[in-house]
Amino acid sequence: MTSANEIKYSFPEGFWWGSAASATQTEGAADVDGKGKNIWDYWYEIEPNRFFDGVGPANTSQFYYKYKEDIKLMKEIGHNSFRMSISWSRLIPKGTGEVNPKAIEFYNNVINEFINNGIEPFVGLFHFDMPMELQKIGGWESREVVAAYEAFAKTCFELFGDRVKKWFTHNEPIVPVEGGYLYDFHYPNVVDFKKAVQVGYHTMLSSAKAIKAYRELKQDGKIGIVLNLTPSYPRSQNPADIKASVIADAFFNRSFLDPSVKGEFPQELLQILKEEGLMPVIEDGDLDIIKNNTVDILGVNYYQPRRVKAKENLPNPEAPFLPERFFDNYVMPGRKMNPHRGWEIYEKGIYDILINLKENYGNIECFISENGMGVEGEEKFRDENGIIQDDYRIEFIREHLKWVSKAIEEGSNVKGYHLWTFMDNWSWTNAYKNRYGFVSVNLNKDGERTIKKSGHWFKTVSDNNGF
Ligand code: BGP
């Protein structure tokens, strides 16, 4: 173990060390104890070919059965906090109406197990997993679904809010917009910008409504949202490149960040939507709800930067409207890559985000809610003692934490670091291709768990509150 005087980067007392995961990606038991179907269960049924190696969400990593063992392992690797999500279609199988008693029992057991092990559960309400019955009536396109979500959120607060003191309305709400309505990587696989805008708007409204409901219950906790803030770097300081990056930022970051923290949408975005006739349907009173119900706390997911440049060619005026009408993605020569996921690794991005929050968003309380590295074929790094020697992951985390530490020195209000993810899990259409965990999951041996080298390393970091 590193001794205290060797600690070069130390973190503020009470720093949150842990990881994050989501229900659909870890629980398994997708068709058990009354759980309803969500869009992932359904999409896999009709198009299994869309998923890596044809592996679907039915079993994932079996957290439903193994949660005790998993929470014990979390404790073993130094977690003091962990973000999970509640599966809407497990708790309320049809999305509205009847609540599933088996799900109440399961989530009560899980939350209690966390608390008994000294790990604070942070709980998310929506992590890409729309109940199928609600998708049938339009999912986030529909105002009825906003009402259903508000009722679901309230049910969760009432059932679990006595013990859960950190809630998150959504995880990366831009992703279902991108995946489901622009770029065809989530069900319902629609490519339609107008619908995308309505979906984004309804999601944002639902977040504000859940926050309002939470505050009305006076439960004495904090409520926030988790956003994937992907800094938009221009290729150059040429005004055309800068303009491209400002627009990309407005579409992909500020679309949710500004209303969540400041209660209003960015002007740059509104202007484009108005000019293009793409404004969503907004009902009377909505904007006040958004204005008056901003977040207490922000989760920041950071994996990669976005690099952009001014458009090289005029867009085809007949082609479907996509944000890329205003910029091209820029492939920077010599960028550092994670080839398995195809994502650039740029550690300083995490610092840039935190400084942006400090300077332009009132230094809102925040934490790194996801950061991590998915690697294919990790079995080849397993040593003779059965431990995966994932030194690349340790380096990845360490290099990001150095920048987090620098941001703290400069006054950032960042309170913790959660890795994506605790154990290898099912990554949506990538299924089990890339492994992200501190703990490996052997799918051929009933999901056997083994702590990787990074998990052991993380324990020392957490114990020393630094490295
Ligand atoms: C985030 C999601 C996670 C997780 C992670 C890794 O966008 O919140 O659910 O999956 O990314 O990405 P992927 O699984 O696509 O490799």
Short mmCIF file of C-alpha atoms and ligand atoms in Angstrom, two decimals:
data_model
loop_
_atom_site.label_atom_id
_atom_site.label_comp_id
_atom_site.label_asym_id
_atom_site.label_seq_id
_atom_site.Cartn_x
_atom_site.Cartn_y
_atom_site.Cartn_z
CA MET A 1 0.00 0.00 0.00
CA THR A 2 1.18 3.50 -0.81
CA SER A 3 2.23 5.32 2.32
CA ALA A 4 0.73 8.70 3.14
CA ASN A 5 3.91 10.64 2.39
CA GLU A 6 4.03 9.19 -1.11
CA ILE A 7 0.64 10.66 -1.98
CA LYS A 8 1.07 13.23 -4.67
CA TYR A 9 -2.55 13.81 -5.57
CA SER A 10 -4.83 13.93 -2.57
CA PHE A 11 -8.53 14.61 -2.70
CA PRO A 12 -10.83 16.50 -0.34
CA GLU A 13 -12.12 14.63 2.68
CA GLY A 14 -15.23 12.61 2.00
CA PHE A 15 -14.53 12.39 -1.74
CA TRP A 16 -16.93 9.92 -3.39
CA TRP A 17 -15.04 6.91 -4.72
CA GLY A 18 -17.09 4.38 -6.58
CA SER A 19 -18.60 3.40 -9.87
CA ALA A 20 -21.83 3.46 -11.81
CA ALA A 21 -24.04 0.97 -13.60
CA SER A 22 -27.55 0.75 -14.96
CA ALA A 23 -30.42 -1.66 -14.42
CA THR A 24 -30.79 -3.04 -17.94
CA GLN A 25 -27.05 -3.50 -18.32
CA THR A 26 -26.53 -5.45 -15.11
CA GLU A 27 -29.64 -6.93 -13.53
CA GLY A 28 -30.55 -9.65 -16.02
CA ALA A 29 -33.75 -11.42 -14.95
CA ALA A 30 -35.40 -9.46 -17.73
CA ASP A 31 -38.44 -11.68 -17.84
CA VAL A 32 -38.60 -12.69 -14.18
CA ASP A 33 -40.84 -11.81 -11.23
CA GLY A 34 -43.27 -9.73 -13.21
CA LYS A 35 -40.86 -7.35 -14.94
CA GLY A 36 -42.42 -5.78 -18.04
CA LYS A 37 -40.56 -5.46 -21.32
CA ASN A 38 -38.60 -2.37 -22.16
CA ILE A 39 -37.42 -1.21 -25.57
CA TRP A 40 -34.22 -3.27 -25.30
CA ASP A 41 -36.06 -6.52 -24.63
CA TYR A 42 -38.36 -5.82 -27.53
CA TRP A 43 -35.74 -4.60 -29.99
CA TYR A 44 -33.61 -7.67 -29.33
CA GLU A 45 -36.63 -9.87 -30.04
CA ILE A 46 -37.19 -8.36 -33.46
CA GLU A 47 -33.60 -7.57 -34.52
CA PRO A 48 -31.04 -9.67 -32.61
CA ASN A 49 -28.56 -9.04 -35.41
CA ARG A 50 -28.18 -5.44 -34.23
CA PHE A 51 -26.35 -6.68 -31.11
CA PHE A 52 -22.71 -7.74 -30.96
CA ASP A 53 -22.47 -11.53 -31.27
CA GLY A 54 -26.26 -11.61 -31.08
CA VAL A 55 -26.23 -11.27 -27.28
CA GLY A 56 -29.37 -9.69 -25.81
CA PRO A 57 -30.38 -8.14 -22.49
CA ALA A 58 -32.15 -11.14 -20.95
CA ASN A 59 -29.43 -12.22 -18.54
CA THR A 60 -26.76 -9.52 -18.53
CA SER A 61 -24.59 -9.72 -15.39
CA GLN A 62 -27.22 -11.16 -13.00
CA PHE A 63 -27.07 -8.42 -10.41
CA TYR A 64 -30.69 -9.36 -9.68
CA TYR A 65 -29.45 -12.60 -8.14
CA LYS A 66 -25.90 -11.71 -7.14
CA TYR A 67 -26.35 -8.24 -5.65
CA LYS A 68 -25.11 -9.31 -2.21
CA GLU A 69 -21.89 -10.73 -3.60
CA ASP A 70 -21.47 -7.66 -5.82
CA ILE A 71 -21.96 -5.15 -3.05
CA LYS A 72 -19.47 -7.07 -0.94
CA LEU A 73 -16.96 -6.79 -3.79
CA MET A 74 -17.65 -3.07 -4.12
CA LYS A 75 -16.78 -2.67 -0.49
CA GLU A 76 -13.66 -4.75 -0.99
CA ILE A 77 -12.42 -2.41 -3.71
CA GLY A 78 -13.00 0.73 -1.68
CA HIS A 79 -16.38 2.03 -2.78
CA ASN A 80 -18.08 4.55 -0.53
CA SER A 81 -20.76 5.31 -3.11
CA PHE A 82 -22.30 3.72 -6.18
CA ARG A 83 -24.81 4.84 -8.82
CA MET A 84 -27.46 2.37 -9.87
CA SER A 85 -30.69 2.87 -11.73
CA ILE A 86 -34.19 1.63 -11.09
CA SER A 87 -35.73 -0.22 -14.01
CA TRP A 88 -39.01 1.50 -14.73
CA SER A 89 -40.44 -1.60 -16.40
CA ARG A 90 -39.48 -3.76 -13.43
CA LEU A 91 -41.12 -1.43 -10.92
CA ILE A 92 -44.15 -0.55 -13.03
CA PRO A 93 -44.37 -3.25 -15.69
CA LYS A 94 -46.71 -1.40 -18.01
CA GLY A 95 -45.08 1.97 -17.36
CA THR A 96 -48.17 3.30 -15.59
CA GLY A 97 -50.52 1.83 -13.03
CA GLU A 98 -49.76 -1.23 -11.00
CA VAL A 99 -46.52 -1.35 -9.04
CA ASN A 100 -44.74 -4.72 -8.94
CA PRO A 101 -44.30 -5.93 -5.31
CA LYS A 102 -41.37 -8.17 -6.27
CA ALA A 103 -39.56 -5.14 -7.65
CA ILE A 104 -40.20 -3.15 -4.49
CA GLU A 105 -38.75 -6.02 -2.51
CA PHE A 106 -35.70 -6.27 -4.77
CA TYR A 107 -34.86 -2.56 -4.71
CA ASN A 108 -35.47 -2.34 -0.97
CA ASN A 109 -33.08 -5.24 -0.44
CA VAL A 110 -30.45 -3.69 -2.69
CA ILE A 111 -30.67 -0.24 -1.12
CA ASN A 112 -30.52 -1.69 2.39
CA GLU A 113 -27.57 -3.87 1.46
CA PHE A 114 -25.70 -0.81 0.21
CA ILE A 115 -26.40 1.15 3.35
CA ASN A 116 -25.47 -1.75 5.61
CA ASN A 117 -22.13 -1.94 3.83
CA GLY A 118 -21.40 1.75 4.20
CA ILE A 119 -21.90 2.50 0.50
CA GLU A 120 -24.17 5.37 -0.36
CA PRO A 121 -26.57 4.49 -3.18
CA PHE A 122 -27.04 7.23 -5.78
CA VAL A 123 -30.14 6.33 -7.75
CA GLY A 124 -31.04 7.14 -11.34
CA LEU A 125 -34.56 6.99 -12.68
CA PHE A 126 -34.05 6.68 -16.39
CA HIS A 127 -31.08 5.07 -18.07
CA PHE A 128 -32.19 4.54 -21.71
CA ASP A 129 -34.83 1.95 -20.75
CA MET A 130 -38.30 3.04 -21.84
CA PRO A 131 -41.02 0.55 -20.90
CA MET A 132 -42.28 -1.00 -24.13
CA GLU A 133 -45.92 -0.27 -23.37
CA LEU A 134 -45.06 3.42 -23.26
CA GLN A 135 -42.92 3.28 -26.39
CA LYS A 136 -46.00 1.95 -28.15
CA ILE A 137 -47.72 5.26 -27.48
CA GLY A 138 -44.70 7.24 -28.68
CA GLY A 139 -42.17 7.12 -25.83
CA TRP A 140 -40.71 10.56 -25.17
CA GLU A 141 -42.54 11.90 -28.22
CA SER A 142 -45.68 11.73 -26.11
CA ARG A 143 -46.80 14.09 -23.41
CA GLU A 144 -48.61 11.18 -21.75
CA VAL A 145 -45.23 9.56 -21.18
CA VAL A 146 -43.96 12.70 -19.43
CA ALA A 147 -46.89 12.36 -17.02
CA ALA A 148 -46.22 8.64 -16.58
CA TYR A 149 -42.56 9.35 -15.80
CA GLU A 150 -43.48 11.97 -13.23
CA ALA A 151 -45.74 9.44 -11.51
CA PHE A 152 -42.99 6.79 -11.66
CA ALA A 153 -40.47 9.23 -10.17
CA LYS A 154 -42.86 10.10 -7.37
CA THR A 155 -43.45 6.42 -6.64
CA CYS A 156 -39.68 5.91 -6.35
CA PHE A 157 -39.25 8.87 -4.00
CA GLU A 158 -42.10 7.64 -1.81
CA LEU A 159 -40.85 4.06 -1.70
CA PHE A 160 -37.12 4.62 -1.32
CA GLY A 161 -36.55 8.30 -0.52
CA ASP A 162 -36.31 7.70 3.22
CA ARG A 163 -32.93 6.05 2.54
CA VAL A 164 -31.84 7.33 -0.88
CA LYS A 165 -30.56 10.89 -0.60
CA LYS A 166 -29.14 11.42 -4.07
CA TRP A 167 -31.43 11.08 -7.05
CA PHE A 168 -30.81 11.58 -10.73
CA THR A 169 -33.69 12.16 -13.11
CA HIS A 170 -31.92 11.05 -16.29
CA ASN A 171 -28.68 9.57 -17.47
CA GLU A 172 -27.27 11.18 -20.63
CA PRO A 173 -30.65 12.34 -21.96
CA ILE A 174 -29.11 13.42 -25.28
CA VAL A 175 -28.23 9.79 -26.05
CA PRO A 176 -31.77 8.45 -26.59
CA VAL A 177 -32.35 11.52 -28.79
CA GLU A 178 -29.26 10.74 -30.84
CA GLY A 179 -29.69 6.97 -30.81
CA GLY A 180 -33.45 6.75 -31.23
CA TYR A 181 -34.17 9.75 -33.45
CA LEU A 182 -31.04 10.84 -35.33
CA TYR A 183 -28.39 8.19 -35.81
CA ASP A 184 -30.17 4.84 -35.61
CA PHE A 185 -28.49 3.11 -32.66
CA HIS A 186 -31.41 2.87 -30.22
CA TYR A 187 -34.97 1.72 -30.71
CA PRO A 188 -37.26 3.16 -32.20
CA ASN A 189 -34.63 3.82 -34.91
CA VAL A 190 -36.32 6.89 -36.32
CA VAL A 191 -34.32 9.49 -38.23
CA ASP A 192 -36.38 12.64 -37.87
CA PHE A 193 -35.02 15.85 -36.45
CA LYS A 194 -38.40 17.35 -35.64
CA LYS A 195 -39.29 14.33 -33.53
CA ALA A 196 -35.82 14.39 -32.01
CA VAL A 197 -36.40 17.94 -30.80
CA GLN A 198 -39.77 17.02 -29.29
CA VAL A 199 -38.23 13.99 -27.58
CA GLY A 200 -35.39 16.10 -26.15
CA TYR A 201 -37.80 18.76 -24.99
CA HIS A 202 -40.14 16.30 -23.30
CA THR A 203 -37.22 14.61 -21.58
CA MET A 204 -36.05 17.94 -20.22
CA LEU A 205 -39.55 18.82 -19.10
CA SER A 206 -39.90 15.44 -17.39
CA SER A 207 -36.69 16.09 -15.48
CA ALA A 208 -37.95 19.43 -14.18
CA LYS A 209 -41.29 17.86 -13.25
CA ALA A 210 -39.57 15.09 -11.31
CA ILE A 211 -37.45 17.67 -9.48
CA LYS A 212 -40.60 19.63 -8.62
CA ALA A 213 -42.30 16.48 -7.32
CA TYR A 214 -39.22 15.62 -5.25
CA ARG A 215 -39.07 19.04 -3.63
CA GLU A 216 -42.78 18.93 -2.83
CA LEU A 217 -42.16 15.77 -0.82
CA LYS A 218 -39.51 17.56 1.29
CA GLN A 219 -37.34 14.49 1.62
CA ASP A 220 -34.15 16.19 2.60
CA GLY A 221 -31.89 14.88 -0.16
CA LYS A 222 -30.45 16.16 -3.40
CA ILE A 223 -31.71 15.72 -6.90
CA GLY A 224 -29.84 16.21 -10.12
CA ILE A 225 -29.22 14.92 -13.60
CA VAL A 226 -26.33 13.06 -15.21
CA LEU A 227 -25.09 14.56 -18.48
CA ASN A 228 -22.45 13.40 -20.92
CA LEU A 229 -20.61 16.66 -21.38
CA THR A 230 -18.44 16.29 -24.44
CA PRO A 231 -16.32 19.41 -24.89
CA SER A 232 -16.46 20.69 -28.47
CA TYR A 233 -13.01 21.70 -29.63
CA PRO A 234 -12.66 23.67 -32.88
CA ARG A 235 -10.02 22.55 -35.36
CA SER A 236 -8.54 26.08 -35.33
CA GLN A 237 -9.19 29.59 -34.14
CA ASN A 238 -10.60 30.51 -37.52
CA PRO A 239 -14.04 32.09 -36.89
CA ALA A 240 -15.74 29.48 -39.09
CA ASP A 241 -14.27 26.62 -37.04
CA ILE A 242 -15.16 28.38 -33.80
CA LYS A 243 -18.73 28.94 -34.96
CA ALA A 244 -18.97 25.23 -35.82
CA SER A 245 -17.86 24.29 -32.30
CA VAL A 246 -20.28 26.74 -30.66
CA ILE A 247 -23.18 25.18 -32.56
CA ALA A 248 -22.08 21.61 -31.82
CA ASP A 249 -21.82 22.57 -28.15
CA ALA A 250 -25.31 24.07 -28.19
CA PHE A 251 -26.81 20.92 -29.75
CA PHE A 252 -25.05 18.28 -27.72
CA ASN A 253 -24.09 19.83 -24.37
CA ARG A 254 -25.94 23.03 -23.65
CA SER A 255 -29.29 21.63 -24.88
CA PHE A 256 -29.59 19.87 -21.50
CA LEU A 257 -26.93 21.58 -19.42
CA ASP A 258 -28.38 25.09 -19.66
CA PRO A 259 -32.00 24.23 -18.83
CA SER A 260 -30.90 21.79 -16.10
CA VAL A 261 -28.62 24.25 -14.32
CA LYS A 262 -29.84 27.69 -15.43
CA GLY A 263 -33.47 26.95 -16.23
CA GLU A 264 -33.30 28.10 -19.86
CA PHE A 265 -32.37 26.79 -23.28
CA PRO A 266 -29.37 28.26 -25.13
CA GLN A 267 -30.20 31.09 -27.54
CA GLU A 268 -27.96 29.63 -30.27
CA LEU A 269 -30.06 26.48 -30.29
CA LEU A 270 -33.41 28.27 -30.16
CA GLN A 271 -32.40 30.50 -33.03
CA ILE A 272 -31.61 27.56 -35.31
CA LEU A 273 -34.76 25.70 -34.34
CA LYS A 274 -36.88 28.78 -35.00
CA GLU A 275 -35.23 29.53 -38.33
CA GLU A 276 -35.69 25.96 -39.47
CA GLY A 277 -39.28 25.66 -38.26
CA LEU A 278 -38.27 22.91 -35.84
CA MET A 279 -39.43 24.26 -32.49
CA PRO A 280 -41.15 21.65 -30.32
CA VAL A 281 -44.71 21.94 -29.05
CA ILE A 282 -44.46 23.78 -25.72
CA GLU A 283 -47.51 24.06 -23.50
CA ASP A 284 -48.37 27.02 -21.28
CA GLY A 285 -46.57 26.84 -17.99
CA ASP A 286 -43.88 24.39 -19.17
CA LEU A 287 -41.10 26.94 -19.36
CA ASP A 288 -41.84 28.15 -15.83
CA ILE A 289 -41.58 24.61 -14.55
CA ILE A 290 -38.18 24.29 -16.24
CA LYS A 291 -37.07 27.69 -14.97
CA ASN A 292 -38.05 27.01 -11.37
CA ASN A 293 -36.81 23.46 -10.99
CA THR A 294 -33.13 23.37 -11.73
CA VAL A 295 -30.80 20.72 -10.31
CA ASP A 296 -29.01 20.64 -6.93
CA ILE A 297 -26.21 18.50 -8.25
CA LEU A 298 -24.78 17.51 -11.60
CA GLY A 299 -23.31 14.17 -12.63
CA VAL A 300 -20.71 14.52 -15.37
CA ASN A 301 -20.03 11.61 -17.70
CA TYR A 302 -16.87 12.07 -19.72
CA TYR A 303 -15.36 9.67 -22.19
CA GLN A 304 -14.14 11.60 -25.19
CA PRO A 305 -13.93 15.07 -26.69
CA ARG A 306 -15.76 16.19 -29.81
CA ARG A 307 -13.55 17.89 -32.40
CA VAL A 308 -15.25 19.87 -35.10
CA LYS A 309 -14.49 22.06 -38.09
CA ALA A 310 -16.48 24.26 -40.45
CA LYS A 311 -18.30 22.29 -43.11
CA GLU A 312 -16.22 21.29 -46.09
CA ASN A 313 -19.18 20.88 -48.44
CA LEU A 314 -22.66 22.28 -48.70
CA PRO A 315 -25.18 19.85 -47.20
CA ASN A 316 -27.61 18.16 -49.54
CA PRO A 317 -30.76 20.28 -49.07
CA GLU A 318 -32.94 17.21 -49.66
CA ALA A 319 -31.23 15.07 -47.02
CA PRO A 320 -32.78 14.59 -43.56
CA PHE A 321 -31.93 17.50 -41.27
CA LEU A 322 -29.17 16.55 -38.84
CA PRO A 323 -27.05 18.75 -36.56
CA GLU A 324 -24.15 17.98 -38.93
CA ARG A 325 -25.68 20.53 -41.31
CA PHE A 326 -23.64 23.06 -39.29
CA PHE A 327 -20.28 21.38 -38.75
CA ASP A 328 -18.11 18.46 -39.77
CA ASN A 329 -16.43 16.20 -37.29
CA TYR A 330 -12.70 16.76 -37.29
CA VAL A 331 -10.28 13.86 -37.10
CA MET A 332 -7.23 15.34 -35.44
CA PRO A 333 -3.98 13.81 -36.70
CA GLY A 334 -2.15 11.89 -33.99
CA ARG A 335 -5.01 11.82 -31.54
CA LYS A 336 -4.76 9.20 -28.80
CA MET A 337 -7.39 6.52 -29.32
CA ASN A 338 -9.09 3.70 -27.51
CA PRO A 339 -9.30 1.52 -30.64
CA HIS A 340 -11.78 -0.91 -29.09
CA ARG A 341 -14.49 1.69 -28.67
CA GLY A 342 -13.21 4.04 -31.36
CA TRP A 343 -13.17 6.94 -28.92
CA GLU A 344 -10.40 9.49 -28.53
CA ILE A 345 -8.75 9.66 -25.11
CA TYR A 346 -8.12 13.24 -24.08
CA GLU A 347 -7.63 13.50 -20.35
CA LYS A 348 -7.59 17.28 -20.15
CA GLY A 349 -11.19 17.34 -21.37
CA ILE A 350 -12.33 16.42 -17.85
CA TYR A 351 -10.61 19.52 -16.48
CA ASP A 352 -12.03 21.75 -19.20
CA ILE A 353 -15.54 20.59 -18.30
CA LEU A 354 -15.04 21.23 -14.59
CA ILE A 355 -13.59 24.68 -15.21
CA ASN A 356 -16.47 25.50 -17.55
CA LEU A 357 -18.92 24.51 -14.82
CA LYS A 358 -17.02 26.63 -12.35
CA GLU A 359 -16.87 29.69 -14.53
CA ASN A 360 -20.15 29.57 -16.42
CA TYR A 361 -22.52 27.47 -14.32
CA GLY A 362 -22.15 28.96 -10.84
CA ASN A 363 -19.67 26.26 -9.81
CA ILE A 364 -22.57 23.91 -9.20
CA GLU A 365 -21.87 20.89 -7.01
CA CYS A 366 -20.90 18.06 -9.32
CA PHE A 367 -19.07 14.75 -9.55
CA ILE A 368 -17.61 12.60 -12.26
CA SER A 369 -20.44 10.12 -12.63
CA GLU A 370 -18.89 8.09 -15.47
CA ASN A 371 -15.47 7.85 -17.04
CA GLY A 372 -13.88 4.65 -18.24
CA MET A 373 -12.31 2.53 -20.89
CA GLY A 374 -13.94 -0.38 -22.70
CA VAL A 375 -11.47 -2.97 -23.93
CA GLU A 376 -12.11 -6.01 -26.09
CA GLY A 377 -10.47 -9.38 -25.40
CA GLU A 378 -9.30 -8.67 -21.85
CA GLU A 379 -9.01 -12.37 -21.11
CA LYS A 380 -5.58 -12.32 -22.73
CA PHE A 381 -4.35 -10.13 -19.87
CA ARG A 382 -5.33 -12.67 -17.20
CA ASP A 383 -2.20 -13.81 -15.33
CA GLU A 384 -1.41 -17.16 -13.70
CA ASN A 385 -3.25 -16.08 -10.53
CA GLY A 386 -6.39 -15.37 -12.52
CA ILE A 387 -6.14 -11.58 -12.24
CA ILE A 388 -6.62 -9.41 -15.32
CA GLN A 389 -3.63 -7.08 -15.49
CA ASP A 390 -5.44 -4.02 -16.81
CA ASP A 391 -2.62 -1.52 -16.38
CA TYR A 392 -4.06 0.53 -19.27
CA ARG A 393 -7.22 1.13 -17.19
CA ILE A 394 -5.21 2.20 -14.16
CA GLU A 395 -3.31 4.62 -16.33
CA PHE A 396 -6.53 5.90 -17.88
CA ILE A 397 -8.10 6.58 -14.47
CA ARG A 398 -4.95 8.02 -12.98
CA GLU A 399 -4.40 10.46 -15.84
CA HIS A 400 -7.99 11.68 -15.62
CA LEU A 401 -7.81 12.00 -11.84
CA LYS A 402 -4.71 14.19 -12.14
CA TRP A 403 -6.78 16.68 -14.12
CA VAL A 404 -9.66 16.42 -11.65
CA SER A 405 -7.20 17.20 -8.89
CA LYS A 406 -5.92 20.26 -10.77
CA ALA A 407 -9.50 21.48 -11.22
CA ILE A 408 -10.04 21.08 -7.46
CA GLU A 409 -6.93 23.14 -6.76
CA GLU A 410 -8.45 25.82 -8.95
CA GLY A 411 -11.70 25.80 -7.01
CA SER A 412 -13.92 23.29 -8.84
CA ASN A 413 -16.81 22.00 -6.75
CA VAL A 414 -16.31 18.38 -7.86
CA LYS A 415 -17.15 15.90 -5.11
CA GLY A 416 -16.31 12.48 -6.44
CA TYR A 417 -15.21 10.08 -9.13
CA HIS A 418 -17.23 7.09 -10.30
CA LEU A 419 -15.81 4.75 -12.89
CA TRP A 420 -17.91 3.20 -15.60
CA THR A 421 -18.23 0.54 -14.36
CA PHE A 422 -18.08 -1.79 -11.38
CA MET A 423 -18.20 -5.11 -13.25
CA ASP A 424 -18.16 -5.95 -16.93
CA ASN A 425 -21.63 -5.41 -18.23
CA TRP A 426 -23.87 -5.42 -21.28
CA SER A 427 -23.12 -2.36 -23.38
CA TRP A 428 -26.30 -1.90 -25.38
CA THR A 429 -25.71 -2.85 -29.03
CA ASN A 430 -22.07 -3.65 -28.20
CA ALA A 431 -23.33 -6.27 -25.75
CA TYR A 432 -20.28 -7.84 -24.06
CA LYS A 433 -17.76 -6.77 -26.70
CA ASN A 434 -15.88 -4.17 -24.64
CA ARG A 435 -15.24 -4.75 -20.95
CA TYR A 436 -15.26 -1.76 -18.62
CA GLY A 437 -15.29 -3.20 -15.11
CA PHE A 438 -13.05 -3.16 -12.06
CA VAL A 439 -14.31 -6.72 -11.82
CA SER A 440 -14.42 -9.22 -14.66
CA VAL A 441 -17.51 -11.30 -15.36
CA ASN A 442 -17.00 -14.71 -16.91
CA LEU A 443 -20.06 -15.41 -19.01
CA ASN A 444 -18.99 -19.02 -19.52
CA LYS A 445 -18.86 -19.70 -15.79
CA ASP A 446 -22.23 -18.43 -14.65
CA GLY A 447 -20.96 -14.87 -14.48
CA GLU A 448 -18.08 -15.63 -12.10
CA ARG A 449 -16.60 -12.39 -10.72
CA THR A 450 -12.86 -11.71 -10.37
CA ILE A 451 -11.37 -8.42 -9.23
CA LYS A 452 -9.00 -6.99 -11.84
CA LYS A 453 -5.72 -5.27 -11.01
CA SER A 454 -7.50 -1.90 -11.40
CA GLY A 455 -10.00 -2.88 -8.69
CA HIS A 456 -7.18 -3.64 -6.23
CA TRP A 457 -5.47 -0.39 -7.20
CA PHE A 458 -8.68 1.58 -6.72
CA LYS A 459 -8.96 0.25 -3.17
CA THR A 460 -5.61 1.85 -2.29
CA VAL A 461 -6.64 5.12 -3.93
CA SER A 462 -9.87 5.17 -1.96
CA ASP A 463 -8.12 4.20 1.30
CA ASN A 464 -5.52 6.92 0.85
CA ASN A 465 -8.00 9.37 -0.61
CA GLY A 466 -5.45 9.91 -3.31
CA PHE A 467 -2.44 8.39 -5.05
C1 BGP B 1 -22.53 5.80 -21.41
C2 BGP B 1 -23.73 5.15 -20.78
C3 BGP B 1 -23.49 3.82 -20.22
C4 BGP B 1 -22.37 3.00 -20.81
C5 BGP B 1 -21.17 3.83 -21.26
C6 BGP B 1 -20.17 3.11 -22.12
O1 BGP B 1 -22.93 6.52 -22.51
O2 BGP B 1 -24.31 5.95 -19.77
O3 BGP B 1 -24.73 3.18 -20.15
O4 BGP B 1 -22.79 2.01 -21.60
O5 BGP B 1 -21.56 4.98 -21.93
O6 BGP B 1 -20.52 3.14 -23.46
P1 BGP B 1 -20.77 1.84 -24.31
O7 BGP B 1 -21.48 0.89 -23.45
O8 BGP B 1 -21.61 2.28 -25.46
O9 BGP B 1 -19.43 1.38 -24.74
#
